[in-house]
PDB file of C-alpha atoms in Angstrom:
ATOM      1  CA  UNK A  25       0.000   0.000   0.000  1.00 71.00           C
ATOM      2  CA  UNK A  26       1.052   3.626  -0.264  1.00 76.00           C
ATOM      3  CA  UNK A  27       4.112   4.831   1.654  1.00 79.00           C
ATOM      4  CA  UNK A  28       5.525   1.312   1.947  1.00 82.00           C
ATOM      5  CA  UNK A  29       9.242   1.144   1.124  1.00 87.00           C
ATOM      6  CA  UNK A  30      10.270  -1.550  -1.347  1.00 86.00           C
ATOM      7  CA  UNK A  31      13.841  -2.810  -1.685  1.00 87.00           C
ATOM      8  CA  UNK A  32      15.350  -5.474  -3.949  1.00 89.00           C
ATOM      9  CA  UNK A  33      18.558  -7.442  -4.272  1.00 89.00           C
ATOM     10  CA  UNK A  34      19.773  -8.258  -7.773  1.00 90.00           C
ATOM     11  CA  UNK A  35      21.649 -11.567  -7.900  1.00 90.00           C
ATOM     12  CA  UNK A  36      23.423 -12.611 -11.072  1.00 91.00           C
ATOM     13  CA  UNK A  37      22.957 -16.273 -11.976  1.00 92.00           C
ATOM     14  CA  UNK A  38      24.537 -18.091 -14.934  1.00 92.00           C
ATOM     15  CA  UNK A  39      22.542 -21.273 -14.582  1.00 92.00           C
ATOM     16  CA  UNK A  40      25.168 -22.882 -12.365  1.00 92.00           C
ATOM     17  CA  UNK A  41      26.379 -20.364  -9.815  1.00 92.00           C
ATOM     18  CA  UNK A  42      25.064 -17.153  -8.230  1.00 92.00           C
ATOM     19  CA  UNK A  43      27.278 -14.121  -8.108  1.00 91.00           C
ATOM     20  CA  UNK A  44      27.448 -11.378  -5.497  1.00 92.00           C
ATOM     21  CA  UNK A  45      24.154  -9.645  -4.937  1.00 92.00           C
ATOM     22  CA  UNK A  46      23.776  -5.924  -5.399  1.00 91.00           C
ATOM     23  CA  UNK A  47      21.091  -4.051  -3.427  1.00 89.00           C
ATOM     24  CA  UNK A  48      18.893  -1.594  -5.250  1.00 87.00           C
ATOM     25  CA  UNK A  49      18.022   1.693  -3.603  1.00 85.00           C
ATOM     26  CA  UNK A  50      14.667   1.512  -1.818  1.00 86.00           C
ATOM     27  CA  UNK A  51      11.627   3.145  -3.368  1.00 90.00           C
ATOM     28  CA  UNK A  52       8.461   4.386  -1.656  1.00 86.00           C
ATOM     29  CA  UNK A  53       5.041   3.460  -2.977  1.00 85.00           C
ATOM     30  CA  UNK A  54       3.141   6.632  -3.805  1.00 89.00           C
ATOM     31  CA  UNK A  55      -0.503   7.243  -2.972  1.00 90.00           C
ATOM     32  CA  UNK A  56      -3.125   6.280  -5.534  1.00 92.00           C
ATOM     33  CA  UNK A  57      -5.907   8.869  -5.755  1.00 95.00           C
ATOM     34  CA  UNK A  58      -9.493   7.637  -5.348  1.00 96.00           C
ATOM     35  CA  UNK A  59     -11.711   7.016  -8.359  1.00 96.00           C
ATOM     36  CA  UNK A  60     -14.713   9.188  -9.188  1.00 97.00           C
ATOM     37  CA  UNK A  61     -17.908   8.313  -7.308  1.00 98.00           C
ATOM     38  CA  UNK A  62     -21.341   7.903  -8.861  1.00 98.00           C
ATOM     39  CA  UNK A  63     -23.713  10.611  -7.675  1.00 98.00           C
ATOM     40  CA  UNK A  64     -27.286  11.838  -8.119  1.00 98.00           C
ATOM     41  CA  UNK A  65     -29.559  14.584  -6.756  1.00 98.00           C
ATOM     42  CA  UNK A  66     -32.339  14.201  -4.220  1.00 98.00           C
ATOM     43  CA  UNK A  67     -34.869  15.291  -5.279  1.00 97.00           C
ATOM     44  CA  UNK A  68     -33.828  14.765  -8.902  1.00 97.00           C
ATOM     45  CA  UNK A  69     -35.863  17.786 -10.084  1.00 97.00           C
ATOM     46  CA  UNK A  70     -35.774  20.395  -7.305  1.00 97.00           C
ATOM     47  CA  UNK A  71     -38.236  23.282  -7.281  1.00 97.00           C
ATOM     48  CA  UNK A  72     -37.651  26.868  -6.247  1.00 96.00           C
ATOM     49  CA  UNK A  73     -37.348  27.217  -2.499  1.00 94.00           C
ATOM     50  CA  UNK A  74     -36.710  23.497  -2.079  1.00 96.00           C
ATOM     51  CA  UNK A  75     -33.542  22.137  -0.488  1.00 96.00           C
ATOM     52  CA  UNK A  76     -31.726  19.432  -2.418  1.00 97.00           C
ATOM     53  CA  UNK A  77     -28.735  17.196  -1.828  1.00 97.00           C
ATOM     54  CA  UNK A  78     -26.001  15.392  -3.697  1.00 98.00           C
ATOM     55  CA  UNK A  79     -26.245  11.684  -2.929  1.00 98.00           C
ATOM     56  CA  UNK A  80     -23.210   9.430  -3.335  1.00 98.00           C
ATOM     57  CA  UNK A  81     -24.822   6.358  -4.881  1.00 98.00           C
ATOM     58  CA  UNK A  82     -21.557   4.451  -5.376  1.00 98.00           C
ATOM     59  CA  UNK A  83     -18.606   5.462  -3.214  1.00 97.00           C
ATOM     60  CA  UNK A  84     -15.177   6.173  -4.669  1.00 97.00           C
ATOM     61  CA  UNK A  85     -12.952   3.111  -4.868  1.00 96.00           C
ATOM     62  CA  UNK A  86      -9.507   3.612  -3.348  1.00 94.00           C
ATOM     63  CA  UNK A  87      -6.693   1.148  -4.105  1.00 92.00           C
ATOM     64  CA  UNK A  88      -5.000   1.995  -0.796  1.00 91.00           C
ATOM     65  CA  UNK A  89      -8.205   1.388   1.210  1.00 91.00           C
ATOM     66  CA  UNK A  90      -8.058   4.949   2.521  1.00 93.00           C
ATOM     67  CA  UNK A  91     -11.151   6.581   3.975  1.00 95.00           C
ATOM     68  CA  UNK A  92     -12.587   8.873   1.285  1.00 97.00           C
ATOM     69  CA  UNK A  93     -14.363  12.171   1.909  1.00 97.00           C
ATOM     70  CA  UNK A  94     -15.979  14.481  -0.652  1.00 98.00           C
ATOM     71  CA  UNK A  95     -15.738  18.169  -1.453  1.00 97.00           C
ATOM     72  CA  UNK A  96     -18.633  19.862  -3.248  1.00 97.00           C
ATOM     73  CA  UNK A  97     -18.259  22.902  -5.492  1.00 97.00           C
ATOM     74  CA  UNK A  98     -21.652  24.536  -6.061  1.00 97.00           C
ATOM     75  CA  UNK A  99     -22.261  26.696  -9.149  1.00 97.00           C
ATOM     76  CA  UNK A 100     -25.353  28.794  -9.924  1.00 97.00           C
ATOM     77  CA  UNK A 101     -25.609  29.671 -13.624  1.00 98.00           C
ATOM     78  CA  UNK A 102     -21.848  29.118 -13.909  1.00 97.00           C
ATOM     79  CA  UNK A 103     -20.833  31.249 -10.903  1.00 97.00           C
ATOM     80  CA  UNK A 104     -19.382  29.739  -7.704  1.00 96.00           C
ATOM     81  CA  UNK A 105     -21.594  29.821  -4.610  1.00 95.00           C
ATOM     82  CA  UNK A 106     -20.415  29.552  -1.002  1.00 94.00           C
ATOM     83  CA  UNK A 107     -22.216  26.708   0.778  1.00 91.00           C
ATOM     84  CA  UNK A 108     -21.072  27.856   3.340  1.00 89.00           C
ATOM     85  CA  UNK A 109     -17.593  27.847   1.802  1.00 90.00           C
ATOM     86  CA  UNK A 110     -16.343  27.165  -1.718  1.00 92.00           C
ATOM     87  CA  UNK A 111     -15.657  24.307  -2.059  1.00 92.00           C
ATOM     88  CA  UNK A 112     -17.579  22.801   0.830  1.00 95.00           C
ATOM     89  CA  UNK A 113     -18.008  19.466   2.572  1.00 95.00           C
ATOM     90  CA  UNK A 114     -21.753  20.192   2.682  1.00 96.00           C
ATOM     91  CA  UNK A 115     -23.733  17.957   0.267  1.00 97.00           C
ATOM     92  CA  UNK A 116     -27.019  19.864   0.799  1.00 97.00           C
ATOM     93  CA  UNK A 117     -28.099  23.242  -0.570  1.00 96.00           C
ATOM     94  CA  UNK A 118     -30.619  25.172   1.485  1.00 94.00           C
ATOM     95  CA  UNK A 119     -33.818  25.897  -0.422  1.00 90.00           C
ATOM     96  CA  UNK A 120     -33.848  29.601   0.363  1.00 90.00           C
ATOM     97  CA  UNK A 121     -31.035  30.107  -2.168  1.00 90.00           C
ATOM     98  CA  UNK A 122     -32.791  28.602  -5.196  1.00 94.00           C
ATOM     99  CA  UNK A 123     -35.128  30.247  -7.697  1.00 95.00           C
ATOM    100  CA  UNK A 124     -37.002  29.052 -10.776  1.00 96.00           C
ATOM    101  CA  UNK A 125     -34.984  28.516 -13.983  1.00 97.00           C
ATOM    102  CA  UNK A 126     -31.582  28.715 -12.262  1.00 97.00           C
ATOM    103  CA  UNK A 127     -29.090  26.149 -13.507  1.00 98.00           C
ATOM    104  CA  UNK A 128     -27.171  24.496 -10.680  1.00 98.00           C
ATOM    105  CA  UNK A 129     -24.103  22.337 -11.218  1.00 98.00           C
ATOM    106  CA  UNK A 130     -22.205  20.577  -8.465  1.00 98.00           C
ATOM    107  CA  UNK A 131     -18.696  19.202  -8.887  1.00 98.00           C
ATOM    108  CA  UNK A 132     -17.918  16.382  -6.477  1.00 98.00           C
ATOM    109  CA  UNK A 133     -14.249  15.673  -5.743  1.00 98.00           C
ATOM    110  CA  UNK A 134     -13.184  12.639  -3.676  1.00 98.00           C
ATOM    111  CA  UNK A 135     -10.228  13.043  -1.306  1.00 97.00           C
ATOM    112  CA  UNK A 136      -8.384  10.223   0.468  1.00 96.00           C
ATOM    113  CA  UNK A 137      -6.498  12.347   2.985  1.00 93.00           C
ATOM    114  CA  UNK A 138      -3.561  12.901   0.630  1.00 94.00           C
ATOM    115  CA  UNK A 139      -4.808  13.461  -2.914  1.00 94.00           C
ATOM    116  CA  UNK A 140      -7.907  14.536  -4.803  1.00 96.00           C
ATOM    117  CA  UNK A 141      -9.360  11.948  -7.122  1.00 97.00           C
ATOM    118  CA  UNK A 142     -11.273  12.211 -10.369  1.00 96.00           C
ATOM    119  CA  UNK A 143     -14.255  14.543 -10.098  1.00 97.00           C
ATOM    120  CA  UNK A 144     -17.805  14.054 -11.291  1.00 98.00           C
ATOM    121  CA  UNK A 145     -20.574  16.603 -11.948  1.00 98.00           C
ATOM    122  CA  UNK A 146     -24.325  16.542 -11.443  1.00 98.00           C
ATOM    123  CA  UNK A 147     -26.774  19.290 -12.385  1.00 98.00           C
ATOM    124  CA  UNK A 148     -30.390  20.448 -12.342  1.00 97.00           C
ATOM    125  CA  UNK A 149     -32.516  23.344 -13.533  1.00 98.00           C
ATOM    126  CA  UNK A 150     -34.739  24.629 -10.740  1.00 97.00           C
ATOM    127  CA  UNK A 151     -38.432  24.133 -11.456  1.00 97.00           C
ATOM    128  CA  UNK A 152     -41.479  26.192 -10.547  1.00 96.00           C
ATOM    129  CA  UNK A 153     -43.004  26.043  -7.071  1.00 95.00           C
ATOM    130  CA  UNK A 154     -46.784  25.994  -6.883  1.00 94.00           C
ATOM    131  CA  UNK A 155     -48.464  28.982  -5.209  1.00 95.00           C
ATOM    132  CA  UNK A 156     -50.536  28.760  -2.051  1.00 94.00           C
ATOM    133  CA  UNK A 157     -53.279  30.777  -0.393  1.00 94.00           C
ATOM    134  CA  UNK A 158     -54.162  31.131   3.260  1.00 92.00           C
ATOM    135  CA  UNK A 159     -57.913  30.711   2.897  1.00 93.00           C
ATOM    136  CA  UNK A 160     -60.877  31.308   0.646  1.00 88.00           C
ATOM    137  CA  UNK A 161     -64.096  33.010   1.747  1.00 86.00           C
ATOM    138  CA  UNK A 162     -67.523  32.901   0.137  1.00 82.00           C
ATOM    139  CA  UNK A 163     -69.641  36.028   0.467  1.00 81.00           C
ATOM    140  CA  UNK A 164     -72.314  36.445   1.505  1.00 81.00           C
ATOM    141  CA  UNK A 165     -71.840  33.805   4.208  1.00 83.00           C
ATOM    142  CA  UNK A 166     -75.530  32.811   3.997  1.00 84.00           C
ATOM    143  CA  UNK A 167     -76.625  33.458   0.408  1.00 76.00           C
ATOM    144  CA  UNK A 168     -80.246  33.374  -0.618  1.00 76.00           C
ATOM    145  CA  UNK A 169     -81.572  31.413  -3.599  1.00 72.00           C
ATOM    146  CA  UNK A 170     -81.184  34.400  -5.926  1.00 73.00           C
ATOM    147  CA  UNK A 171     -77.777  35.492  -4.565  1.00 74.00           C
ATOM    148  CA  UNK A 172     -74.616  35.582  -6.628  1.00 75.00           C
ATOM    149  CA  UNK A 173     -71.969  34.382  -4.153  1.00 78.00           C
ATOM    150  CA  UNK A 174     -68.423  35.585  -4.593  1.00 81.00           C
ATOM    151  CA  UNK A 175     -65.317  33.579  -3.726  1.00 82.00           C
ATOM    152  CA  UNK A 176     -62.478  35.679  -2.324  1.00 86.00           C
ATOM    153  CA  UNK A 177     -59.026  34.077  -1.946  1.00 90.00           C
ATOM    154  CA  UNK A 178     -56.870  35.543   0.844  1.00 92.00           C
ATOM    155  CA  UNK A 179     -53.139  35.333   1.512  1.00 93.00           C
ATOM    156  CA  UNK A 180     -51.490  34.693  -1.882  1.00 94.00           C
ATOM    157  CA  UNK A 181     -48.018  33.236  -1.444  1.00 94.00           C
ATOM    158  CA  UNK A 182     -45.741  32.368  -4.342  1.00 94.00           C
ATOM    159  CA  UNK A 183     -42.023  31.720  -3.894  1.00 93.00           C
ATOM    160  CA  UNK A 184     -41.395  32.667  -7.521  1.00 93.00           C
ATOM    161  CA  UNK A 185     -43.133  36.059  -7.041  1.00 93.00           C
ATOM    162  CA  UNK A 186     -45.663  35.358  -9.773  1.00 94.00           C
ATOM    163  CA  UNK A 187     -48.679  37.689  -9.755  1.00 94.00           C
ATOM    164  CA  UNK A 188     -51.882  36.315  -8.224  1.00 92.00           C
ATOM    165  CA  UNK A 189     -54.161  34.428 -10.589  1.00 88.00           C
ATOM    166  CA  UNK A 190     -56.957  32.009  -9.784  1.00 85.00           C
ATOM    167  CA  UNK A 191     -59.118  29.305 -11.285  1.00 81.00           C
ATOM    168  CA  UNK A 192     -62.421  28.705  -9.540  1.00 79.00           C
ATOM    169  CA  UNK A 193     -64.388  25.476  -9.450  1.00 78.00           C
ATOM    170  CA  UNK A 194     -67.801  25.715  -7.823  1.00 77.00           C
ATOM    171  CA  UNK A 195     -69.721  22.847  -6.235  1.00 77.00           C
ATOM    172  CA  UNK A 196     -73.159  22.401  -4.740  1.00 75.00           C
ATOM    173  CA  UNK A 197     -74.275  19.762  -2.264  1.00 76.00           C
ATOM    174  CA  UNK A 198     -76.877  17.430  -3.813  1.00 78.00           C
ATOM    175  CA  UNK A 199     -78.244  14.286  -2.099  1.00 82.00           C
ATOM    176  CA  UNK A 200     -75.191  13.913   0.139  1.00 83.00           C
ATOM    177  CA  UNK A 201     -72.634  14.488  -2.630  1.00 80.00           C
ATOM    178  CA  UNK A 202     -70.742  17.476  -3.964  1.00 78.00           C
ATOM    179  CA  UNK A 203     -71.694  18.157  -7.566  1.00 76.00           C
ATOM    180  CA  UNK A 204     -69.535  20.207  -9.926  1.00 73.00           C
ATOM    181  CA  UNK A 205     -71.467  23.232 -11.238  1.00 70.00           C
ATOM    182  CA  UNK A 206     -68.912  23.745 -14.045  1.00 60.00           C
ATOM    183  CA  UNK A 207     -68.225  27.435 -13.626  1.00 55.00           C
ATOM    184  CA  UNK A 208     -64.596  28.169 -14.473  1.00 51.00           C
ATOM    185  CA  UNK A 209     -62.678  31.427 -14.538  1.00 49.00           C
ATOM    186  CA  UNK A 210     -59.032  32.518 -14.607  1.00 39.00           C
ATOM    187  CA  UNK A 211     -55.962  30.294 -14.503  1.00 35.00           C
ATOM    188  CA  UNK A 212     -55.306  28.640 -11.120  1.00 34.00           C
ATOM    189  CA  UNK A 213     -57.480  26.011  -9.429  1.00 36.00           C
ATOM    190  CA  UNK A 214     -59.271  26.570  -6.148  1.00 42.00           C
ATOM    191  CA  UNK A 215     -61.937  24.105  -5.095  1.00 45.00           C
ATOM    192  CA  UNK A 216     -64.852  25.916  -3.550  1.00 45.00           C
ATOM    193  CA  UNK A 217     -67.841  24.154  -2.069  1.00 43.00           C
ATOM    194  CA  UNK A 218     -71.134  26.066  -1.823  1.00 37.00           C
TER     195      UNK A 218
END
């Protein structure tokens, strides 16, 4: 294994007799760097605001049986990002640093305590995060038969800062079941039961 010293004696032999041996100078076995690991992302298709991690699926092989650690270099749209340093031993990126359509690439470098091994890269384009609302009110609260109730969504929240937009689906309660009234407007879906 690495750092062992190897020596040899050279002994001439003519098929009948051996001559005086000559010692060769000792040599030291050098370290063999680890091989590249196999990696993936979890989740494979992260969304904006979502943390994701590099997963080592197959660890780096090391001919010297050294313990291998990994350094991660995080790049957003080609620019290095501290996580919390660059490079970092942190395999996870906090979700509050990601936004839709960013291209993230992570270079993973194995290290056996002496040398860096062959690197491997994994990448993802950040996807859209779905919006959310706090609640939805129907007004008036007790509509009459001839009333035109209005649904009012409250508390729009969208990590990607998209402008509010809604799709309404109205229901009425008939014989113990909710029946779709088929009134649709706008773009996003909100299920309202009246």
